[in-house]
Amino acid sequence: MAQMLTPQEAAEAMFNMVKEATGLRKLKPMDLTKNLLEAYGDRVDKQICKEAIKELVDSGRCVYTYFGGTYLELPHREGAAND
Amino acid sequence: MADEFPKTPLLDELEKGAWPSFVSEIKMAAKRNAASRDLLGLLERSYREKIGHWKHGGIVGVLGYGGGVIGRYCDVPEEFPNVSHFHTIRVNQPSGWYYSTSALRKICDIWERHGSGLTNMHGSTGDIILLGTRTDELEPTFSELTEVGFDLGGSGSDVRTPSCCLGKSRCEWACYDTMALTYDLTKSFQDELHRPAFPYKFKFKMSGCPNDCVASVARADISIIGTWRDDIRIDHDAVMEYAEKGLDIQKHVVNFCPGKCMEWTGKKLTIDNSTCRHCMHCLNLMPKALRPGKDQGAVVLIGSKAPIIEGALLSSVLIPFWNPQPPYSDLKDLVGRIWDLWCEEGKNRERIGEFIQRVGMGNFLEMIGVEPIAEMVAHPRENPYVFYEEYLVEDDGEEEEGQN
């Protein structure tokens, strides 16, 4: 049986996906889960993806953003913000 | 602007009349609070120009949570610096909206320290709404709220704060314990509430009886509405008492029955319970005389929403009669299957009701593993989901055999 990804490894893979998509398209948490499942097959499951997202957000490496729907993005200063 | 009390001739019009005015409330807060003074000025300007001056903030929040804070910035911060940031915080309300005065004082004290002091009790989501604070005040506010036992509610593409009527705590009509179910679902779905992972929002609303005081049938993705499946209990002496005191039972009760299931002889009221639609009209008019039956439970419905992306939808029956018993595992399993399917197949910003419309109720039921039955109706006595596939296959076979 294939070695399962740890939540930390899954988080790293997700972080790279978010990083690569920055400026091109916004990714929803479910997009990341689907992408990871597609990329790693049976080495990852939805629970690991859930924990990976928690890891990313709790560590502050990614933030939830809301623009009509909820997305995961790299932390940045938003255009609408007033100093 | 903040030190002066702004002149607000247009807003002043909204203080006239016998009803409460939000303008009066903001003015009261403005005596102590610069943000409220600027808010008055900004609002007056918006009324004068007929233009809103708020910008949406999509990033603000507290660490680890994807919901609970709705970002707002003013687009004329130089003129109104105290509402330059004016974020809203949603706080998860207690089931049934019960508070001690002490709890309310704590919330208000926290909000006066960290925000504008303005609240909306409650928002249409059911949450306590704390209106107007700065980004750097979000974490301290959250920290103090959790210290006194409150948590943030839902926002964005997550489970929104479940809400319910006060149920059995005060209402004689309640057919199940709405508050217990709401509390349980809130605790069970903490992750889904705080970490948005869905195509769009998902709401649970619990009503204890078909009066549906939280309007769950019109705005919840899962509506759980109390009902009964035996006969309405009748106290005939109390019915006569209503008649003697002047209630025209024929005109106001019987004639308004949508199921036409009641008969009034002038001395006795009879109900054909097999055609009762559980609309609550007769029970509401004669609460001393009529009561719901004793075999009580709930109807679970799915798919309603208010019009945002597409038009409004009312819920459709998913489980005609459910016996809500802790730990409610059957409901949670079903909801889990619905979420799995919706997350897999749902489009961005597509509510579950819209998803069902797109794929068809028949396919949806098959995909979540629920057998279609005649009681799954969109409206009483209409649109049973009848599936012909099995009969068609059999018929085709017979035809082929006949042809051969």
Tab-separated table of C-alpha atoms in Angstrom:
chain	number	residue	atom	x	y	z
A	1	MET	CA	0.000	0.000	0.000
A	2	ALA	CA	1.254	3.454	-0.869
A	3	GLN	CA	2.638	5.574	1.964
A	4	MET	CA	0.023	8.156	3.011
A	5	LEU	CA	0.981	11.815	3.033
A	6	THR	CA	1.204	13.418	6.452
A	7	PRO	CA	-0.994	16.498	6.975
A	8	GLN	CA	2.213	18.567	6.960
A	9	GLU	CA	3.278	17.158	3.588
A	10	ALA	CA	-0.224	17.698	2.238
A	11	ALA	CA	-0.143	21.261	3.576
A	12	GLU	CA	3.153	21.888	1.809
A	13	ALA	CA	1.729	20.584	-1.481
A	14	MET	CA	-1.358	22.748	-1.049
A	15	PHE	CA	0.744	25.785	-0.203
A	16	ASN	CA	2.648	25.340	-3.459
A	17	MET	CA	-0.620	25.106	-5.375
A	18	VAL	CA	-1.849	28.342	-3.792
A	19	LYS	CA	1.479	30.007	-4.491
A	20	GLU	CA	1.483	28.967	-8.141
A	21	ALA	CA	-2.108	30.118	-8.615
A	22	THR	CA	-1.524	33.535	-7.020
A	23	GLY	CA	-2.363	36.271	-9.465
A	24	LEU	CA	-3.849	33.785	-11.917
A	25	ARG	CA	-6.870	32.360	-10.168
A	26	LYS	CA	-8.320	32.017	-6.707
A	27	LEU	CA	-8.569	28.521	-5.263
A	28	LYS	CA	-11.324	27.386	-2.928
A	29	PRO	CA	-10.500	24.882	-0.185
A	30	MET	CA	-12.455	22.284	-2.151
A	31	ASP	CA	-10.356	23.007	-5.272
A	32	LEU	CA	-7.228	22.295	-3.251
A	33	THR	CA	-8.696	19.075	-1.907
A	34	LYS	CA	-9.700	17.929	-5.391
A	35	ASN	CA	-6.310	18.885	-6.847
A	36	LEU	CA	-4.479	17.029	-4.107
A	37	LEU	CA	-6.642	13.930	-4.498
A	38	GLU	CA	-5.956	14.019	-8.211
A	39	ALA	CA	-2.219	14.512	-7.779
A	40	TYR	CA	-1.619	11.982	-5.020
A	41	GLY	CA	-4.419	9.435	-5.547
A	42	ASP	CA	-4.757	6.999	-2.671
A	43	ARG	CA	-1.835	8.556	-0.797
A	44	VAL	CA	-4.207	11.226	0.503
A	45	ASP	CA	-7.825	11.374	1.673
A	46	LYS	CA	-10.321	14.103	2.514
A	47	GLN	CA	-9.513	14.015	6.223
A	48	ILE	CA	-5.815	14.621	5.552
A	49	CYS	CA	-6.764	17.491	3.226
A	50	LYS	CA	-8.933	18.971	5.964
A	51	GLU	CA	-6.087	18.783	8.458
A	52	ALA	CA	-3.691	20.243	5.892
A	53	ILE	CA	-5.933	23.263	5.359
A	54	LYS	CA	-6.214	23.731	9.127
A	55	GLU	CA	-2.428	23.592	9.324
A	56	LEU	CA	-2.036	26.196	6.587
A	57	VAL	CA	-4.523	28.601	8.133
A	58	ASP	CA	-3.505	28.153	11.766
A	59	SER	CA	0.146	28.761	10.851
A	60	GLY	CA	-0.822	31.926	8.969
A	61	ARG	CA	0.808	30.724	5.729
A	62	CYS	CA	-2.559	31.027	3.997
A	63	VAL	CA	-5.622	33.078	4.839
A	64	TYR	CA	-9.285	32.675	4.066
A	65	THR	CA	-10.599	35.418	1.814
A	66	TYR	CA	-14.151	36.155	0.761
A	67	PHE	CA	-15.020	37.497	-2.652
A	68	GLY	CA	-18.462	36.077	-3.361
A	69	GLY	CA	-17.194	32.708	-2.191
A	70	THR	CA	-14.497	31.711	0.284
A	71	TYR	CA	-10.975	31.166	-1.043
A	72	LEU	CA	-7.556	30.298	0.363
A	73	GLU	CA	-4.832	32.757	-0.574
A	74	LEU	CA	-1.401	33.904	0.496
A	75	PRO	CA	-1.636	36.724	3.035
A	76	HIS	CA	-1.588	40.069	1.272
A	77	ARG	CA	-2.816	43.595	1.632
A	78	GLU	CA	-6.183	43.855	-0.069
A	79	GLY	CA	-6.952	46.616	-2.501
A	80	ALA	CA	-9.993	47.882	-0.622
A	81	ALA	CA	-8.143	48.281	2.672
A	82	ASN	CA	-7.657	51.754	4.155
A	83	ASP	CA	-4.486	52.316	6.129
B	1	MET	CA	-15.611	65.530	11.489
B	2	ALA	CA	-15.574	63.268	14.524
B	3	ASP	CA	-15.648	65.961	17.226
B	4	GLU	CA	-18.622	67.745	15.726
B	5	PHE	CA	-22.106	66.331	15.830
B	6	PRO	CA	-23.013	66.275	12.132
B	7	LYS	CA	-26.112	67.941	10.774
B	8	THR	CA	-28.431	65.222	9.463
B	9	PRO	CA	-31.665	66.695	8.062
B	10	LEU	CA	-32.428	63.633	5.935
B	11	LEU	CA	-31.706	61.110	8.668
B	12	ASP	CA	-33.801	63.181	11.082
B	13	GLU	CA	-36.848	62.333	8.977
B	14	LEU	CA	-36.342	58.708	9.974
B	15	GLU	CA	-36.834	59.597	13.631
B	16	LYS	CA	-40.392	60.776	13.062
B	17	GLY	CA	-43.292	58.462	13.794
B	18	ALA	CA	-44.215	56.152	16.630
B	19	TRP	CA	-41.754	53.390	15.820
B	20	PRO	CA	-38.191	52.879	17.031
B	21	SER	CA	-35.541	54.558	14.891
B	22	PHE	CA	-32.043	53.301	14.202
B	23	VAL	CA	-31.051	56.943	13.682
B	24	SER	CA	-32.023	57.793	17.270
B	25	GLU	CA	-29.969	54.848	18.482
B	26	ILE	CA	-26.896	55.895	16.499
B	27	LYS	CA	-27.293	59.468	17.761
B	28	MET	CA	-27.369	58.169	21.324
B	29	ALA	CA	-24.157	56.223	20.707
B	30	ALA	CA	-22.638	59.250	18.930
B	31	LYS	CA	-22.651	61.258	22.177
B	32	ARG	CA	-19.916	58.926	23.452
B	33	ASN	CA	-18.332	57.529	20.344
B	34	ALA	CA	-16.458	59.105	17.441
B	35	ALA	CA	-17.177	56.185	15.065
B	36	SER	CA	-20.925	56.633	15.548
B	37	ARG	CA	-20.602	60.377	14.871
B	38	ASP	CA	-18.761	59.699	11.633
B	39	LEU	CA	-21.272	57.007	10.763
B	40	LEU	CA	-24.091	59.564	11.022
B	41	GLY	CA	-22.183	61.950	8.760
B	42	LEU	CA	-21.409	59.258	6.211
B	43	LEU	CA	-24.958	57.963	6.186
B	44	GLU	CA	-26.383	61.458	5.710
B	45	ARG	CA	-24.019	61.929	2.784
B	46	SER	CA	-25.145	58.597	1.265
B	47	TYR	CA	-28.797	59.598	1.606
B	48	ARG	CA	-28.057	62.971	-0.002
B	49	GLU	CA	-25.995	61.559	-2.880
B	50	LYS	CA	-27.983	58.330	-3.171
B	51	ILE	CA	-24.693	56.450	-3.272
B	52	GLY	CA	-23.344	53.912	-0.784
B	53	HIS	CA	-19.876	54.680	0.553
B	54	TRP	CA	-18.838	51.234	1.783
B	55	LYS	CA	-16.198	49.000	0.246
B	56	HIS	CA	-16.124	45.272	0.831
B	57	GLY	CA	-13.146	43.835	2.704
B	58	GLY	CA	-12.522	40.213	1.838
B	59	ILE	CA	-9.505	39.337	3.953
B	60	VAL	CA	-10.117	40.551	7.480
B	61	GLY	CA	-10.781	37.937	10.129
B	62	VAL	CA	-9.279	36.281	13.153
B	63	LEU	CA	-6.508	33.711	12.996
B	64	GLY	CA	-7.724	30.222	12.137
B	65	TYR	CA	-11.282	31.220	11.297
B	66	GLY	CA	-12.654	31.689	7.812
B	67	GLY	CA	-15.935	33.215	8.926
B	68	GLY	CA	-17.453	35.479	11.528
B	69	VAL	CA	-16.038	38.803	10.315
B	70	ILE	CA	-17.399	40.819	7.412
B	71	GLY	CA	-14.932	43.431	6.225
B	72	ARG	CA	-16.110	46.967	5.505
B	73	TYR	CA	-14.102	50.042	4.588
B	74	CYS	CA	-15.343	53.546	3.901
B	75	ASP	CA	-14.432	55.000	0.485
B	76	VAL	CA	-14.024	58.533	1.865
B	77	PRO	CA	-11.703	57.838	4.821
B	78	GLU	CA	-10.165	61.333	4.770
B	79	GLU	CA	-13.542	62.837	5.487
B	80	PHE	CA	-14.727	60.193	7.954
B	81	PRO	CA	-11.566	58.719	9.516
B	82	ASN	CA	-13.356	57.018	12.399
B	83	VAL	CA	-15.303	54.760	10.059
B	84	SER	CA	-12.357	54.198	7.743
B	85	HIS	CA	-12.542	50.569	8.921
B	86	PHE	CA	-16.016	49.501	9.969
B	87	HIS	CA	-15.956	45.703	10.102
B	88	THR	CA	-18.887	43.649	11.325
B	89	ILE	CA	-18.471	40.755	13.730
B	90	ARG	CA	-21.016	37.956	13.867
B	91	VAL	CA	-21.275	36.287	17.253
B	92	ASN	CA	-22.921	32.882	17.620
B	93	GLN	CA	-26.148	33.474	19.534
B	94	PRO	CA	-27.362	31.065	22.203
B	95	SER	CA	-30.100	28.661	21.055
B	96	GLY	CA	-33.483	30.363	21.270
B	97	TRP	CA	-31.771	33.735	21.906
B	98	TYR	CA	-31.803	33.375	25.680
B	99	TYR	CA	-29.398	35.601	27.591
B	100	SER	CA	-28.856	36.630	31.155
B	101	THR	CA	-28.613	40.403	31.566
B	102	SER	CA	-25.092	39.787	32.815
B	103	ALA	CA	-24.101	38.144	29.518
B	104	LEU	CA	-25.586	41.036	27.538
B	105	ARG	CA	-23.707	43.575	29.655
B	106	LYS	CA	-20.453	41.688	29.055
B	107	ILE	CA	-20.982	41.713	25.280
B	108	CYS	CA	-21.854	45.420	25.287
B	109	ASP	CA	-18.884	46.302	27.494
B	110	ILE	CA	-16.514	44.415	25.186
B	111	TRP	CA	-17.998	46.131	22.180
B	112	GLU	CA	-17.758	49.597	23.681
B	113	ARG	CA	-14.081	48.947	24.419
B	114	HIS	CA	-13.234	47.588	20.979
B	115	GLY	CA	-15.870	48.813	18.545
B	116	SER	CA	-18.509	51.405	17.809
B	117	GLY	CA	-20.804	50.136	20.563
B	118	LEU	CA	-23.530	49.632	17.954
B	119	THR	CA	-25.181	46.226	17.768
B	120	ASN	CA	-27.901	44.576	15.787
B	121	MET	CA	-29.806	42.134	17.960
B	122	HIS	CA	-30.129	40.090	15.871
B	123	GLY	CA	-29.140	39.810	12.225
B	124	SER	CA	-31.282	37.816	9.817
B	125	THR	CA	-28.801	34.965	10.237
B	126	GLY	CA	-29.734	34.893	13.914
B	127	ASP	CA	-26.296	35.984	15.098
B	128	ILE	CA	-25.547	38.855	17.422
B	129	ILE	CA	-24.182	41.498	15.056
B	130	LEU	CA	-21.494	43.829	16.364
B	131	LEU	CA	-21.269	46.728	13.939
B	132	GLY	CA	-18.100	48.618	13.216
B	133	THR	CA	-14.547	48.091	14.354
B	134	ARG	CA	-11.008	48.415	13.078
B	135	THR	CA	-8.864	45.556	11.781
B	136	ASP	CA	-6.470	45.751	14.723
B	137	GLU	CA	-9.355	45.420	17.168
B	138	LEU	CA	-10.616	42.107	15.745
B	139	GLU	CA	-8.286	39.760	17.616
B	140	PRO	CA	-8.673	41.533	20.999
B	141	THR	CA	-12.476	41.501	20.586
B	142	PHE	CA	-12.462	37.812	19.690
B	143	SER	CA	-10.212	37.025	22.602
B	144	GLU	CA	-12.472	38.809	25.106
B	145	LEU	CA	-15.627	37.286	23.632
B	146	THR	CA	-14.238	33.768	24.027
B	147	GLU	CA	-13.222	34.561	27.603
B	148	VAL	CA	-16.871	35.235	28.458
B	149	GLY	CA	-18.086	32.149	26.618
B	150	PHE	CA	-19.041	33.442	23.179
B	151	ASP	CA	-17.727	32.325	19.804
B	152	LEU	CA	-17.928	33.806	16.333
B	153	GLY	CA	-20.717	32.739	14.005
B	154	GLY	CA	-20.567	31.713	10.377
B	155	SER	CA	-20.038	33.755	7.230
B	156	GLY	CA	-18.809	32.962	3.741
B	157	SER	CA	-19.034	29.501	2.238
B	158	ASP	CA	-19.511	27.658	5.498
B	159	VAL	CA	-22.208	26.340	7.792
B	160	ARG	CA	-23.947	29.454	8.983
B	161	THR	CA	-24.764	29.724	12.663
B	162	PRO	CA	-27.639	27.269	13.195
B	163	SER	CA	-30.692	28.982	14.653
B	164	CYS	CA	-33.995	27.870	16.114
B	165	CYS	CA	-37.202	29.021	17.716
B	166	LEU	CA	-37.365	28.766	21.500
B	167	GLY	CA	-39.114	25.400	21.152
B	168	LYS	CA	-40.126	23.457	24.211
B	169	SER	CA	-38.604	25.986	26.571
B	170	ARG	CA	-41.685	28.192	26.253
B	171	CYS	CA	-43.897	27.135	23.385
B	172	GLU	CA	-46.786	24.719	23.780
B	173	TRP	CA	-46.754	23.846	20.077
B	174	ALA	CA	-43.153	22.623	19.908
B	175	CYS	CA	-43.074	19.028	18.699
B	176	TYR	CA	-39.390	18.461	19.410
B	177	ASP	CA	-36.566	20.059	21.365
B	178	THR	CA	-35.300	22.611	18.845
B	179	MET	CA	-32.773	24.126	21.227
B	180	ALA	CA	-31.147	20.776	21.998
B	181	LEU	CA	-30.830	19.932	18.301
B	182	THR	CA	-29.446	23.380	17.454
B	183	TYR	CA	-26.885	23.201	20.244
B	184	ASP	CA	-25.844	19.714	19.173
B	185	LEU	CA	-25.486	20.632	15.497
B	186	THR	CA	-23.525	23.772	16.393
B	187	LYS	CA	-21.106	21.739	18.498
B	188	SER	CA	-20.866	18.873	16.000
B	189	PHE	CA	-20.204	21.085	12.992
B	190	GLN	CA	-17.687	23.505	14.530
B	191	ASP	CA	-15.140	22.744	11.851
B	192	GLU	CA	-17.630	23.330	9.043
B	193	LEU	CA	-18.810	26.517	10.781
B	194	HIS	CA	-15.399	28.105	11.153
B	195	ARG	CA	-13.524	26.681	8.160
B	196	PRO	CA	-15.445	27.358	4.962
B	197	ALA	CA	-15.130	24.411	2.611
B	198	PHE	CA	-18.366	24.446	0.636
B	199	PRO	CA	-19.386	25.846	-2.767
B	200	TYR	CA	-21.518	28.401	-0.892
B	201	LYS	CA	-23.286	29.012	2.416
B	202	PHE	CA	-25.250	26.253	4.163
B	203	LYS	CA	-27.947	27.009	6.732
B	204	PHE	CA	-29.737	24.898	9.308
B	205	LYS	CA	-32.862	26.329	10.878
B	206	MET	CA	-35.024	24.517	13.381
B	207	SER	CA	-38.693	25.266	14.029
B	208	GLY	CA	-40.652	23.416	16.671
B	209	CYS	CA	-43.971	23.373	14.804
B	210	PRO	CA	-45.418	24.187	11.385
B	211	ASN	CA	-45.920	27.829	12.426
B	212	ASP	CA	-42.212	27.954	11.562
B	213	CYS	CA	-41.334	31.036	13.596
B	214	VAL	CA	-37.767	31.114	12.240
B	215	ALA	CA	-39.076	30.910	8.641
B	216	SER	CA	-36.863	27.919	8.008
B	217	VAL	CA	-38.953	26.752	5.055
B	218	ALA	CA	-38.058	29.926	3.167
B	219	ARG	CA	-34.385	30.415	3.938
B	220	ALA	CA	-32.617	27.326	5.279
B	221	ASP	CA	-30.784	24.751	3.229
B	222	ILE	CA	-31.907	22.189	5.790
B	223	SER	CA	-35.196	23.114	7.464
B	224	ILE	CA	-36.288	20.945	10.380
B	225	ILE	CA	-39.899	21.650	11.261
B	226	GLY	CA	-41.799	19.990	14.079
B	227	THR	CA	-44.926	18.025	13.239
B	228	TRP	CA	-47.115	15.148	14.435
B	229	ARG	CA	-48.545	12.148	12.626
B	230	ASP	CA	-51.516	11.123	14.743
B	231	ASP	CA	-54.726	13.045	15.367
B	232	ILE	CA	-55.080	16.632	16.583
B	233	ARG	CA	-56.209	16.524	20.197
B	234	ILE	CA	-59.580	18.203	20.732
B	235	ASP	CA	-61.055	19.447	23.993
B	236	HIS	CA	-64.720	19.719	22.979
B	237	ASP	CA	-65.721	21.713	26.079
B	238	ALA	CA	-63.044	24.287	25.266
B	239	VAL	CA	-64.278	24.454	21.653
B	240	MET	CA	-67.768	25.268	22.941
B	241	GLU	CA	-66.288	27.888	25.238
B	242	TYR	CA	-64.683	29.613	22.235
B	243	ALA	CA	-68.017	29.499	20.393
B	244	GLU	CA	-69.907	30.895	23.378
B	245	LYS	CA	-67.395	33.718	23.732
B	246	GLY	CA	-68.088	34.819	20.160
B	247	LEU	CA	-65.599	33.052	17.909
B	248	ASP	CA	-67.347	32.250	14.637
B	249	ILE	CA	-65.869	28.777	14.242
B	250	GLN	CA	-67.443	28.121	10.843
B	251	LYS	CA	-66.276	31.418	9.352
B	252	HIS	CA	-62.879	31.858	10.929
B	253	VAL	CA	-61.715	28.305	11.546
B	254	VAL	CA	-63.479	25.808	9.297
B	255	ASN	CA	-63.745	27.927	6.166
B	256	PHE	CA	-60.061	28.798	6.273
B	257	CYS	CA	-58.904	25.185	6.585
B	258	PRO	CA	-56.776	24.522	3.464
B	259	GLY	CA	-57.423	20.786	3.649
B	260	LYS	CA	-61.191	21.268	4.148
B	261	CYS	CA	-60.927	18.614	6.813
B	262	MET	CA	-63.079	20.214	9.520
B	263	GLU	CA	-66.781	20.152	10.178
B	264	TRP	CA	-68.661	22.272	12.721
B	265	THR	CA	-72.247	21.449	13.576
B	266	GLY	CA	-72.640	24.345	15.971
B	267	LYS	CA	-72.165	21.950	18.877
B	268	LYS	CA	-69.326	19.694	17.833
B	269	LEU	CA	-66.126	20.108	15.860
B	270	THR	CA	-64.835	17.083	13.957
B	271	ILE	CA	-61.548	16.792	12.072
B	272	ASP	CA	-60.714	14.328	9.314
B	273	ASN	CA	-57.041	14.042	10.226
B	274	SER	CA	-56.207	12.082	7.071
B	275	THR	CA	-56.559	15.265	5.019
B	276	CYS	CA	-55.156	17.697	7.585
B	277	ARG	CA	-52.259	19.698	6.129
B	278	HIS	CA	-50.807	20.632	9.515
B	279	CYS	CA	-51.049	24.324	8.700
B	280	MET	CA	-51.684	25.233	12.368
B	281	HIS	CA	-54.513	27.671	11.506
B	282	CYS	CA	-57.121	26.021	13.727
B	283	LEU	CA	-54.652	25.406	16.546
B	284	ASN	CA	-53.554	29.022	16.480
B	285	LEU	CA	-57.134	30.283	16.671
B	286	MET	CA	-58.223	27.919	19.448
B	287	PRO	CA	-55.107	27.163	21.465
B	288	LYS	CA	-57.051	26.063	24.528
B	289	ALA	CA	-59.182	23.634	22.551
B	290	LEU	CA	-56.812	22.073	20.025
B	291	ARG	CA	-53.358	20.630	20.441
B	292	PRO	CA	-50.940	18.789	18.149
B	293	GLY	CA	-51.130	14.997	18.309
B	294	LYS	CA	-48.984	13.006	20.720
B	295	ASP	CA	-46.869	11.171	18.106
B	296	GLN	CA	-44.501	14.073	17.530
B	297	GLY	CA	-41.332	14.504	15.499
B	298	ALA	CA	-40.122	16.678	12.644
B	299	VAL	CA	-40.154	17.015	8.885
B	300	VAL	CA	-36.712	17.487	7.354
B	301	LEU	CA	-36.785	19.670	4.268
B	302	ILE	CA	-34.063	20.740	1.905
B	303	GLY	CA	-33.178	23.498	-0.495
B	304	SER	CA	-34.748	26.827	0.351
B	305	LYS	CA	-32.956	30.112	-0.132
B	306	ALA	CA	-33.556	33.818	-0.477
B	307	PRO	CA	-32.884	35.395	-3.888
B	308	ILE	CA	-29.215	36.325	-4.269
B	309	ILE	CA	-27.701	34.645	-7.315
B	310	GLU	CA	-30.948	33.136	-8.566
B	311	GLY	CA	-34.564	33.449	-7.435
B	312	ALA	CA	-36.049	32.415	-4.111
B	313	LEU	CA	-36.757	28.754	-3.413
B	314	LEU	CA	-38.904	27.066	-0.778
B	315	SER	CA	-37.789	23.822	0.809
B	316	SER	CA	-38.873	20.410	-0.464
B	317	VAL	CA	-39.639	17.511	1.842
B	318	LEU	CA	-36.675	15.174	2.270
B	319	ILE	CA	-37.762	13.125	5.303
B	320	PRO	CA	-41.515	13.291	5.908
B	321	PHE	CA	-41.250	12.225	9.551
B	322	TRP	CA	-38.085	12.082	11.612
B	323	ASN	CA	-37.809	11.338	15.294
B	324	PRO	CA	-35.110	13.725	16.569
B	325	GLN	CA	-33.243	11.852	19.277
B	326	PRO	CA	-29.706	12.623	20.478
B	327	PRO	CA	-27.084	12.142	19.187
B	328	TYR	CA	-29.006	12.660	15.902
B	329	SER	CA	-26.564	10.389	14.057
B	330	ASP	CA	-29.023	9.566	11.276
B	331	LEU	CA	-29.431	13.241	10.383
B	332	LYS	CA	-25.688	13.925	10.598
B	333	ASP	CA	-24.912	10.936	8.348
B	334	LEU	CA	-27.426	12.179	5.798
B	335	VAL	CA	-26.041	15.723	5.924
B	336	GLY	CA	-22.516	14.310	5.480
B	337	ARG	CA	-23.595	12.519	2.299
B	338	ILE	CA	-25.274	15.671	1.009
B	339	TRP	CA	-22.139	17.741	1.670
B	340	ASP	CA	-19.873	15.173	-0.001
B	341	LEU	CA	-21.989	15.246	-3.136
B	342	TRP	CA	-22.463	19.026	-3.166
B	343	CYS	CA	-18.727	19.678	-2.625
B	344	GLU	CA	-17.871	17.237	-5.382
B	345	GLU	CA	-20.412	18.374	-7.984
B	346	GLY	CA	-21.632	21.812	-6.899
B	347	LYS	CA	-20.657	24.953	-8.785
B	348	ASN	CA	-19.142	27.975	-7.124
B	349	ARG	CA	-21.871	29.995	-5.332
B	350	GLU	CA	-24.494	27.337	-5.988
B	351	ARG	CA	-26.792	26.706	-3.030
B	352	ILE	CA	-27.931	23.154	-2.414
B	353	GLY	CA	-31.453	24.002	-3.651
B	354	GLU	CA	-30.059	25.300	-6.930
B	355	PHE	CA	-27.862	22.217	-7.202
B	356	ILE	CA	-30.932	19.992	-6.764
B	357	GLN	CA	-32.756	21.968	-9.445
B	358	ARG	CA	-29.812	21.531	-11.792
B	359	VAL	CA	-29.320	17.793	-11.333
B	360	GLY	CA	-32.976	16.955	-10.648
B	361	MET	CA	-34.459	15.750	-7.389
B	362	GLY	CA	-34.588	12.150	-8.619
B	363	ASN	CA	-30.866	12.054	-9.377
B	364	PHE	CA	-30.060	13.895	-6.173
B	365	LEU	CA	-31.956	11.380	-4.040
B	366	GLU	CA	-30.259	8.503	-5.809
B	367	MET	CA	-26.811	10.059	-5.314
B	368	ILE	CA	-27.329	10.577	-1.571
B	369	GLY	CA	-28.843	7.113	-1.203
B	370	VAL	CA	-32.358	8.104	-0.181
B	371	GLU	CA	-35.334	6.172	-1.527
B	372	PRO	CA	-37.911	8.428	-3.174
B	373	ILE	CA	-41.339	8.212	-1.594
B	374	ALA	CA	-44.654	9.867	-2.327
B	375	GLU	CA	-44.472	12.154	0.708
B	376	MET	CA	-41.451	13.964	-0.762
B	377	VAL	CA	-43.376	16.875	-2.134
B	378	ALA	CA	-42.555	20.384	-3.159
B	379	HIS	CA	-46.022	21.608	-2.174
B	380	PRO	CA	-48.823	19.891	-0.273
B	381	ARG	CA	-50.767	17.540	-2.527
B	382	GLU	CA	-48.599	18.382	-5.528
B	383	ASN	CA	-45.594	17.106	-7.441
B	384	PRO	CA	-44.827	13.700	-5.993
B	385	TYR	CA	-41.457	12.594	-7.277
B	386	VAL	CA	-42.560	9.549	-9.247
B	387	PHE	CA	-39.876	7.586	-11.058
B	388	TYR	CA	-40.812	5.567	-14.092
B	389	GLU	CA	-37.451	4.051	-15.018
B	390	GLU	CA	-38.091	0.676	-13.385
B	391	TYR	CA	-41.547	0.397	-14.960
B	392	LEU	CA	-40.197	1.462	-18.335
B	393	VAL	CA	-37.498	-1.206	-18.247
B	394	GLU	CA	-40.085	-3.847	-17.336
B	395	ASP	CA	-42.471	-2.603	-20.040
B	396	ASP	CA	-39.689	-2.581	-22.619
B	397	GLY	CA	-38.887	-6.167	-21.731
B	398	GLU	CA	-42.498	-7.230	-22.038
B	399	GLU	CA	-42.812	-5.495	-25.392
B	400	GLU	CA	-39.690	-7.173	-26.672
B	401	GLU	CA	-40.921	-10.537	-25.474
B	402	GLY	CA	-44.263	-9.877	-27.165
B	403	GLN	CA	-42.581	-8.878	-30.389
B	404	ASN	CA	-40.464	-11.980	-30.354
